[in-house]
CSV table of C-alpha atoms and ligand atoms in Angstrom, one decimal:
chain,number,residue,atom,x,y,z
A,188,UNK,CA,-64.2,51.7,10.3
A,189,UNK,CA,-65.8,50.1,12.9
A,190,UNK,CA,-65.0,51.0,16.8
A,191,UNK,CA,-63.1,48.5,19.1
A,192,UNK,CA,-65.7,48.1,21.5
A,193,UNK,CA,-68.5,47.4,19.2
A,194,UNK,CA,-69.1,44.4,16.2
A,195,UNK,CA,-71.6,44.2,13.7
A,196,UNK,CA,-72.7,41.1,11.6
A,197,UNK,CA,-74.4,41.3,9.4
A,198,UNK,CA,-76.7,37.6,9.0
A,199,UNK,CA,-78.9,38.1,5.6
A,200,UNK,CA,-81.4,40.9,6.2
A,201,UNK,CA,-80.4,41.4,9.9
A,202,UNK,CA,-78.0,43.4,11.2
A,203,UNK,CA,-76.8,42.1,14.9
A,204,UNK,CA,-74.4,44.9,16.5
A,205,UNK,CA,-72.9,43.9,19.7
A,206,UNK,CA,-71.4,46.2,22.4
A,207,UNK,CA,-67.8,44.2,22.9
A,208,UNK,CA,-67.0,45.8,26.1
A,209,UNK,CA,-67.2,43.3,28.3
A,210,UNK,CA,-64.4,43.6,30.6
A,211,UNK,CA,-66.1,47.0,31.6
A,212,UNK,CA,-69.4,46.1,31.5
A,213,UNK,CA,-70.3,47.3,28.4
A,214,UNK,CA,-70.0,50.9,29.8
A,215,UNK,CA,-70.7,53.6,26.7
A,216,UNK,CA,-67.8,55.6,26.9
A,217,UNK,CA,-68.1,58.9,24.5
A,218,UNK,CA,-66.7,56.6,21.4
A,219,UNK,CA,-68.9,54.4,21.7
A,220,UNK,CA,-71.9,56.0,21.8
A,221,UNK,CA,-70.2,58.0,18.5
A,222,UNK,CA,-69.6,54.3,17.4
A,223,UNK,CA,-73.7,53.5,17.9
A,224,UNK,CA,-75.0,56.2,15.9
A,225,UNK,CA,-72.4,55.9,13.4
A,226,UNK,CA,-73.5,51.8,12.7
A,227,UNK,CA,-77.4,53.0,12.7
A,228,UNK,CA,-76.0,55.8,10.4
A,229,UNK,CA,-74.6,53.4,8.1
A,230,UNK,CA,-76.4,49.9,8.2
A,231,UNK,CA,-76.5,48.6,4.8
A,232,UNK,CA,-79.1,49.1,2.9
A,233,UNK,CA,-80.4,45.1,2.6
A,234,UNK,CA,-80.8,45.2,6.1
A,235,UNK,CA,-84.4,45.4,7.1
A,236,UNK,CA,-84.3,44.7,11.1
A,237,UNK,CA,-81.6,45.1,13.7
A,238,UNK,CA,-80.4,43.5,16.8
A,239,UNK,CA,-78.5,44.9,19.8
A,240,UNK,CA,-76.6,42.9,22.4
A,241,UNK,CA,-74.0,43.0,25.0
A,242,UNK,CA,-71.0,40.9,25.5
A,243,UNK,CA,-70.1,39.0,28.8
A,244,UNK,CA,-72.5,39.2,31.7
A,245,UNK,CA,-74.1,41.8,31.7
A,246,UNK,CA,-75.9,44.2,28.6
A,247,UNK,CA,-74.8,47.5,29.7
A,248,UNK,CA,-73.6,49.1,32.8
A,249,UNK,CA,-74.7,52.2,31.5
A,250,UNK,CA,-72.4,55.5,31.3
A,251,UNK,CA,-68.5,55.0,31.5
A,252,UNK,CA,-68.4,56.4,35.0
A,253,UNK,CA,-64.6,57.1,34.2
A,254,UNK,CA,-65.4,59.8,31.5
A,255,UNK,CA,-67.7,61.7,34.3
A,256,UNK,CA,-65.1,64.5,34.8
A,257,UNK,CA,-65.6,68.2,36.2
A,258,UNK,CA,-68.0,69.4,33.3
A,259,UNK,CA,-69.7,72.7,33.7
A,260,UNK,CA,-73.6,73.1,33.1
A,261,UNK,CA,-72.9,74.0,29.1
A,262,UNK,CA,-70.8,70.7,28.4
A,263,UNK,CA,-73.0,68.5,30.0
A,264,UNK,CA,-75.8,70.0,28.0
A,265,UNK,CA,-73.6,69.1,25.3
A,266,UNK,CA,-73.0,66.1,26.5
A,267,UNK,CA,-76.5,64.7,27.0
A,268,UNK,CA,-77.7,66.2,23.6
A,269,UNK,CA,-74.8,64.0,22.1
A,270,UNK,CA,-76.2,60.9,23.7
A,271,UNK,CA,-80.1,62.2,22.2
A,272,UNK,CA,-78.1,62.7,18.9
A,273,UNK,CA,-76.9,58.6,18.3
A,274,UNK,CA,-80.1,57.4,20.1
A,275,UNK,CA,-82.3,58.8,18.4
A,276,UNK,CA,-80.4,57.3,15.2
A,277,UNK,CA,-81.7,54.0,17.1
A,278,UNK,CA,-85.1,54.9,17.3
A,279,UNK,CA,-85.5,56.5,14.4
A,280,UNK,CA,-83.3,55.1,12.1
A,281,UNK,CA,-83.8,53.1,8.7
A,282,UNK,CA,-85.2,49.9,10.7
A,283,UNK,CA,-87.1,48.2,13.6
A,284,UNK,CA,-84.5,47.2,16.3
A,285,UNK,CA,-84.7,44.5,19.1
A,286,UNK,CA,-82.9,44.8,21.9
A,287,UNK,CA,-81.4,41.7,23.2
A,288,UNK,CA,-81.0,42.0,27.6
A,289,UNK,CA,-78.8,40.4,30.0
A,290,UNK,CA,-77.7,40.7,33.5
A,291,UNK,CA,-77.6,44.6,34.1
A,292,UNK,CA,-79.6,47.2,32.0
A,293,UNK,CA,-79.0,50.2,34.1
A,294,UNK,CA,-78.4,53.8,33.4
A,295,UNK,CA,-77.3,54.6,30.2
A,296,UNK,CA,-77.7,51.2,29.3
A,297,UNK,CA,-81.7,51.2,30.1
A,298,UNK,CA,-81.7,54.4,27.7
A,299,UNK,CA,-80.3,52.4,25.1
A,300,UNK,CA,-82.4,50.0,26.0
A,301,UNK,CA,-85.7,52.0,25.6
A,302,UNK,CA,-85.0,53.5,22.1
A,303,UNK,CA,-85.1,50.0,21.0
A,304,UNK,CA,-88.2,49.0,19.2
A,305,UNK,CA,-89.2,45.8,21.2
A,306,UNK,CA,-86.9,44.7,24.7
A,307,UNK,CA,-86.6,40.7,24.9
A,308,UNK,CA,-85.0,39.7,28.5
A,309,UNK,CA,-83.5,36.7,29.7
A,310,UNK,CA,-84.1,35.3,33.8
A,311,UNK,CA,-81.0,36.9,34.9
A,312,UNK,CA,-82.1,40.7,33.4
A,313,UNK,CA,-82.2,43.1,36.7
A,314,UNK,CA,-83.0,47.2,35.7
A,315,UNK,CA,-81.7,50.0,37.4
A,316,UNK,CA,-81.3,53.3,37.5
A,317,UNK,CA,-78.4,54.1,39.7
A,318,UNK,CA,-78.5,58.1,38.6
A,319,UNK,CA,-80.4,58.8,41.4
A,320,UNK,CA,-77.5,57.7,43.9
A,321,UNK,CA,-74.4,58.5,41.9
A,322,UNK,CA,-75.9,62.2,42.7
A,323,UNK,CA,-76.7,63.2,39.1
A,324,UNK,CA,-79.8,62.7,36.1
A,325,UNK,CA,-80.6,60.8,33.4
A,326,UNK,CA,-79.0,62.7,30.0
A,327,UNK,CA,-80.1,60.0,27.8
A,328,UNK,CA,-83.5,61.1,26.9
A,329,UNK,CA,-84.6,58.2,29.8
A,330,UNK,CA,-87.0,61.1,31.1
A,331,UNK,CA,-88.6,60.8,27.8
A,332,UNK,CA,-88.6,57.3,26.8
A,333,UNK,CA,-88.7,55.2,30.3
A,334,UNK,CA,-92.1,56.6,31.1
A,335,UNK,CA,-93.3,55.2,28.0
A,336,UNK,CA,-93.0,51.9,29.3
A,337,UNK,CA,-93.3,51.6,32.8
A,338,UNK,CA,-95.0,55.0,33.8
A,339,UNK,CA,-93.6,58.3,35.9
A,340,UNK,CA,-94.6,56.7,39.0
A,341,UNK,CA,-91.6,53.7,38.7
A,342,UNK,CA,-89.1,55.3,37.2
A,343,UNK,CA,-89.6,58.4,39.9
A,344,UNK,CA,-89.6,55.5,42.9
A,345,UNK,CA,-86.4,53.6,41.0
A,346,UNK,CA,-84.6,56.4,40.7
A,347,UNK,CA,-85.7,58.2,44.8
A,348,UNK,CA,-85.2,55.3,46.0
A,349,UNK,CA,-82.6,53.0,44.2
A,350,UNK,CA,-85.3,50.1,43.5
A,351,UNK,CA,-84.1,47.1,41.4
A,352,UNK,CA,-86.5,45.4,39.1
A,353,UNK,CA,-85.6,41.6,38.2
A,354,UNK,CA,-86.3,40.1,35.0
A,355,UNK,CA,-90.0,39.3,36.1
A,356,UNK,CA,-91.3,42.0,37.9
A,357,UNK,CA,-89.4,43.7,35.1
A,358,UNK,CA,-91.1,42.3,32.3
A,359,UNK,CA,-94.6,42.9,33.9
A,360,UNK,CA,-94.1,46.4,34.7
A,361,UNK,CA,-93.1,46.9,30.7
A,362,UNK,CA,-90.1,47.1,30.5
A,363,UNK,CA,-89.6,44.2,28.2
A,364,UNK,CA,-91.9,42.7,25.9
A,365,UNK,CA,-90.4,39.0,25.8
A,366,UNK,CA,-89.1,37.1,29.2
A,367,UNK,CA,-87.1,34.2,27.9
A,368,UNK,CA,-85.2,31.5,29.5
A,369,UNK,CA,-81.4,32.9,30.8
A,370,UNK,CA,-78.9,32.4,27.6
A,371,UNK,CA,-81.9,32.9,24.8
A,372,UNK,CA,-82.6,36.2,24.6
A,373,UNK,CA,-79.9,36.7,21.6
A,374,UNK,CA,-81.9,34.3,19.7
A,375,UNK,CA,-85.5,34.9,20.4
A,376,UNK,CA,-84.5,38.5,19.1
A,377,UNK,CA,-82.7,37.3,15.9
A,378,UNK,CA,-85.7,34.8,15.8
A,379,UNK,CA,-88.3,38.0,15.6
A,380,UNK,CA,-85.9,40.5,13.7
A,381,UNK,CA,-86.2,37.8,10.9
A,382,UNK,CA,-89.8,37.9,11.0
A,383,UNK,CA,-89.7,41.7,11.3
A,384,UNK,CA,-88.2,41.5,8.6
A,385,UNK,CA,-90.6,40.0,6.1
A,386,UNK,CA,-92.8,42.9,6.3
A,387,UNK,CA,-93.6,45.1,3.9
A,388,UNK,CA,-91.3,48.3,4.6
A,389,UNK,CA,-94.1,50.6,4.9
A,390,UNK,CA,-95.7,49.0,7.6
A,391,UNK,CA,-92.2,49.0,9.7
A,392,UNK,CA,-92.2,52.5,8.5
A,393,UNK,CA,-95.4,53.1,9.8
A,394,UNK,CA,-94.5,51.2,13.1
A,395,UNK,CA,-91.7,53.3,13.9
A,396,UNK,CA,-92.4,56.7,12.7
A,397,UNK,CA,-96.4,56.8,12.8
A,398,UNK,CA,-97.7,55.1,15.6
A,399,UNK,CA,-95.5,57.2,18.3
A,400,UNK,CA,-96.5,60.1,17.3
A,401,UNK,CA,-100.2,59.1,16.8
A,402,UNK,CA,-100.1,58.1,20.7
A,403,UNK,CA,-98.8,61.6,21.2
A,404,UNK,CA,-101.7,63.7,19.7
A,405,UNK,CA,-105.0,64.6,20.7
A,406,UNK,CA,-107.2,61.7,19.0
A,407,UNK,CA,-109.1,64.0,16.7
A,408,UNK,CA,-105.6,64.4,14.9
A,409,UNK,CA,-104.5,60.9,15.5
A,410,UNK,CA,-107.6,59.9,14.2
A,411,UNK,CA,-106.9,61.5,10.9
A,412,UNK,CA,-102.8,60.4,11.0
A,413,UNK,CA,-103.5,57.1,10.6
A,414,UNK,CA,-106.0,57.5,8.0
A,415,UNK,CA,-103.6,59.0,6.0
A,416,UNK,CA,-100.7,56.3,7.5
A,417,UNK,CA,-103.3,53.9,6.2
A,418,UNK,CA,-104.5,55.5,3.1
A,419,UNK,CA,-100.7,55.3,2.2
A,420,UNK,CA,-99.7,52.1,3.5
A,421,UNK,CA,-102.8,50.1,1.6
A,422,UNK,CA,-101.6,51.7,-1.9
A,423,UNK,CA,-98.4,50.0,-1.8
A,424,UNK,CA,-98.2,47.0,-4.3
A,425,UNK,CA,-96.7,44.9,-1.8
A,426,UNK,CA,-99.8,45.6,0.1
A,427,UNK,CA,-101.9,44.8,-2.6
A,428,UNK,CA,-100.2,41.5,-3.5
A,429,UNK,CA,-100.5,40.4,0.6
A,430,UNK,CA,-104.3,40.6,0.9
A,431,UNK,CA,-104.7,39.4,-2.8
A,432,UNK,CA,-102.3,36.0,-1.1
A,433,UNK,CA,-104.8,35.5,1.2
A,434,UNK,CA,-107.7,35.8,-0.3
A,435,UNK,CA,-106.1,33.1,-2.9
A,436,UNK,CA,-105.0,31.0,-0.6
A,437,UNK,CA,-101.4,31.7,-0.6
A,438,UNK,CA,-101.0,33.2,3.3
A,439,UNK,CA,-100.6,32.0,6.3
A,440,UNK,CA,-104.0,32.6,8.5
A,441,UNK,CA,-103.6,33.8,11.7
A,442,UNK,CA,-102.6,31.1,14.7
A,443,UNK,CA,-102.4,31.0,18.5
A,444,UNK,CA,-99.4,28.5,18.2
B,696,LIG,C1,-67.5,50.5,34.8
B,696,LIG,C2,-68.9,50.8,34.9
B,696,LIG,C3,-69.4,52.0,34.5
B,696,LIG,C4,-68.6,48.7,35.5
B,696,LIG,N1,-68.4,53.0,34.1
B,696,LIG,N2,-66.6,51.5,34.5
B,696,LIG,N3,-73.8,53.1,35.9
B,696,LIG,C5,-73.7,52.6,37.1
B,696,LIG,O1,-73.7,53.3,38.2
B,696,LIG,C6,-73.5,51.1,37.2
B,696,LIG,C7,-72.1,50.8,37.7
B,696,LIG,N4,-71.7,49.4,37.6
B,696,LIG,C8,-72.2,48.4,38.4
B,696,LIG,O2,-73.0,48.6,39.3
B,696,LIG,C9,-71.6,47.1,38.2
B,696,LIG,O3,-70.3,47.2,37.5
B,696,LIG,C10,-72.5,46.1,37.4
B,696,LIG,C11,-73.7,45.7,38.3
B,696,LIG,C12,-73.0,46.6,36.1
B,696,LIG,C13,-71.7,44.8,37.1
B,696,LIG,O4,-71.1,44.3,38.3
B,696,LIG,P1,-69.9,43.2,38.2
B,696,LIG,O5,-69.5,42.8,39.6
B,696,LIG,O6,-70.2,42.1,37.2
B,696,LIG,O7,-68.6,44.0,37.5
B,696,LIG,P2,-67.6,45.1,38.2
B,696,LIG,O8,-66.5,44.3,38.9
B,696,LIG,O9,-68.4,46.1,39.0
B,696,LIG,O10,-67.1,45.8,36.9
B,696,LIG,C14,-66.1,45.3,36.0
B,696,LIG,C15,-65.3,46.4,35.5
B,696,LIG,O11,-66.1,47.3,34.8
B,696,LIG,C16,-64.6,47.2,36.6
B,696,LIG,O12,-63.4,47.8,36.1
B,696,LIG,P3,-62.0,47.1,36.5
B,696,LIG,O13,-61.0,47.8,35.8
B,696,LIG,O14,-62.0,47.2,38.0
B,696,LIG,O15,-62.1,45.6,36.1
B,696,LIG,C17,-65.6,48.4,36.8
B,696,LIG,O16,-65.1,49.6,37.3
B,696,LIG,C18,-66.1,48.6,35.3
B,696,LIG,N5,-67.3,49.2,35.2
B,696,LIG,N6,-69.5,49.6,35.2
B,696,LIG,C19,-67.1,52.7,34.1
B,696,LIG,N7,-70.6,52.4,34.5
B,696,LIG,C20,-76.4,59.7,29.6
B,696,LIG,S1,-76.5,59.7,31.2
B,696,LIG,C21,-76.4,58.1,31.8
B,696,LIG,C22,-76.1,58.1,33.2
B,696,LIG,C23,-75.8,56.8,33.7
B,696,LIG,O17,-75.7,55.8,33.0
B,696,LIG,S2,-75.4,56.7,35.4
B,696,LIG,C24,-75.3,55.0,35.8
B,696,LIG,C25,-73.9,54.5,35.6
């Protein structure tokens, strides 16, 4: 059972699940934030990469302003711990995911945005994070995961002082990987889910699961956690069989084009 406000087609190996709340902006109400982490719960097990996009104009206007009732201090804890609980399915669930951007990626919707594995924008992509002036925090682990990408210093001036980053500055202060022509970013992200894809399932693994925490330890113990990611990853017969194709003949080289 799917939620109203949210599709998921399923194309091969891909998985492309689209917030269909367009009329409000994509706004992630309780349900459908439920709805999220219930698709990442249940993706079938073929699929090896996923995609996440927004209907109509904009990606995601963040957190359904309308559900913002009186809570006191524990249901709000409550509250943003529900929000870590289905993003972190995102993150940290069976496969890499691309987020596809649009138009507004602001609040809640920049959360989502950053528990995504890789961020392709199109020209008309602006980020916000409108928190700061609607007089209350970020509950979506955004203190966590923002930083990652552009740093404490932005995300501590966007949130002081309202600041709005377009699609390029946006791109080259990290928040997206990919800046892609307005209307495309729905396919470039399909186009790299697909290749995504094609990789052996322990390196994805290894992508998702090792490498973040690698970057958070001291490097004597990252040193050692990716020779064991390595150690682990190279004994895999797929593995075997890659650099065997190469060294036949049978794999693409690497190109620039
Ligand atoms: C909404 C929401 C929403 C739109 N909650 N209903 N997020 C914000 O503070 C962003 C608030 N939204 C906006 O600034 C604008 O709506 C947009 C820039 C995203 C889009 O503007 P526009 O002109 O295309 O659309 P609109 O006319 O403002 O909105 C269309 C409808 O969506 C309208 O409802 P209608 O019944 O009058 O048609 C809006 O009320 C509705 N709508 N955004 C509820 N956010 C885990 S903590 C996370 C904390 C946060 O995310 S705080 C940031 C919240």
């Amino acid at each position: 059972m799917t939620h109203p406000d949210i599709s998921i087609d399923l194309q091969g190996d891909i998985a492309v699940i689209r917030l269909t709340r367009g009329a409000k902006r994509n706004a992630l109400s309780d349900g459908l934030i439920l709805a999220l982490r219930d698709a990442f719960e249940n993706l079938p097990t073929s699929v090896r990469a996923a995609v996440v996009d927004g209907e109509g104009p904009h990606f995601c206007a963040g957190l359904d302003l309308s559900e913002l009732q009186e809570r006191d201090a524990g249901q709000g804890v409550y509250h943003s711990r529900m929000w870590h609980a289905a993003l972190d399915r995102v993150q940290n669930g069976p496969v890499p995911v691309i987020a596809a951007l649009h138009g507004a990626v602001v609040g809640g919707g920049l959360e989502l945005a950053s528990a995504c594995h890789i961020r392709v924008a199109d020209s008309t992509t602006f980020y916000a994070l409108p928190e700061g002036s609607r007089g209350i925090f970020v509950g979506g682990g955004g203190s966590v995961r923002i930083p990652k990408l552009i740093g404490v210093a932005r995300m501590t001036d966007m949130m002081l002082t309202g600041r709005v980053y377009n699609a390029e500055d946006g791109e080259r202060a990290g928040f997206a990987q990919y800046l892609v022509p307005e209307g495309t970013a729905l396919d470039k992200a399909i186009e790299l889910a697909k290749r995504i894809a094609q990789n052996a399932p322990l390196t994805n693994y290894a992508l998702m699961h090792a490498l973040p925490r690698i970057a958070e330890q001291s490097s004597d113990h990252g040193f050692f956690t990716e020779a064991l990611m390595a150690g682990i990853a190279q004994n895999a017969p797929e593995a075997k069989e890659r650099v065997r194709a190469f060294l036949e003949g049978r794999a693409a080289k690497v190109s620039k084009d």
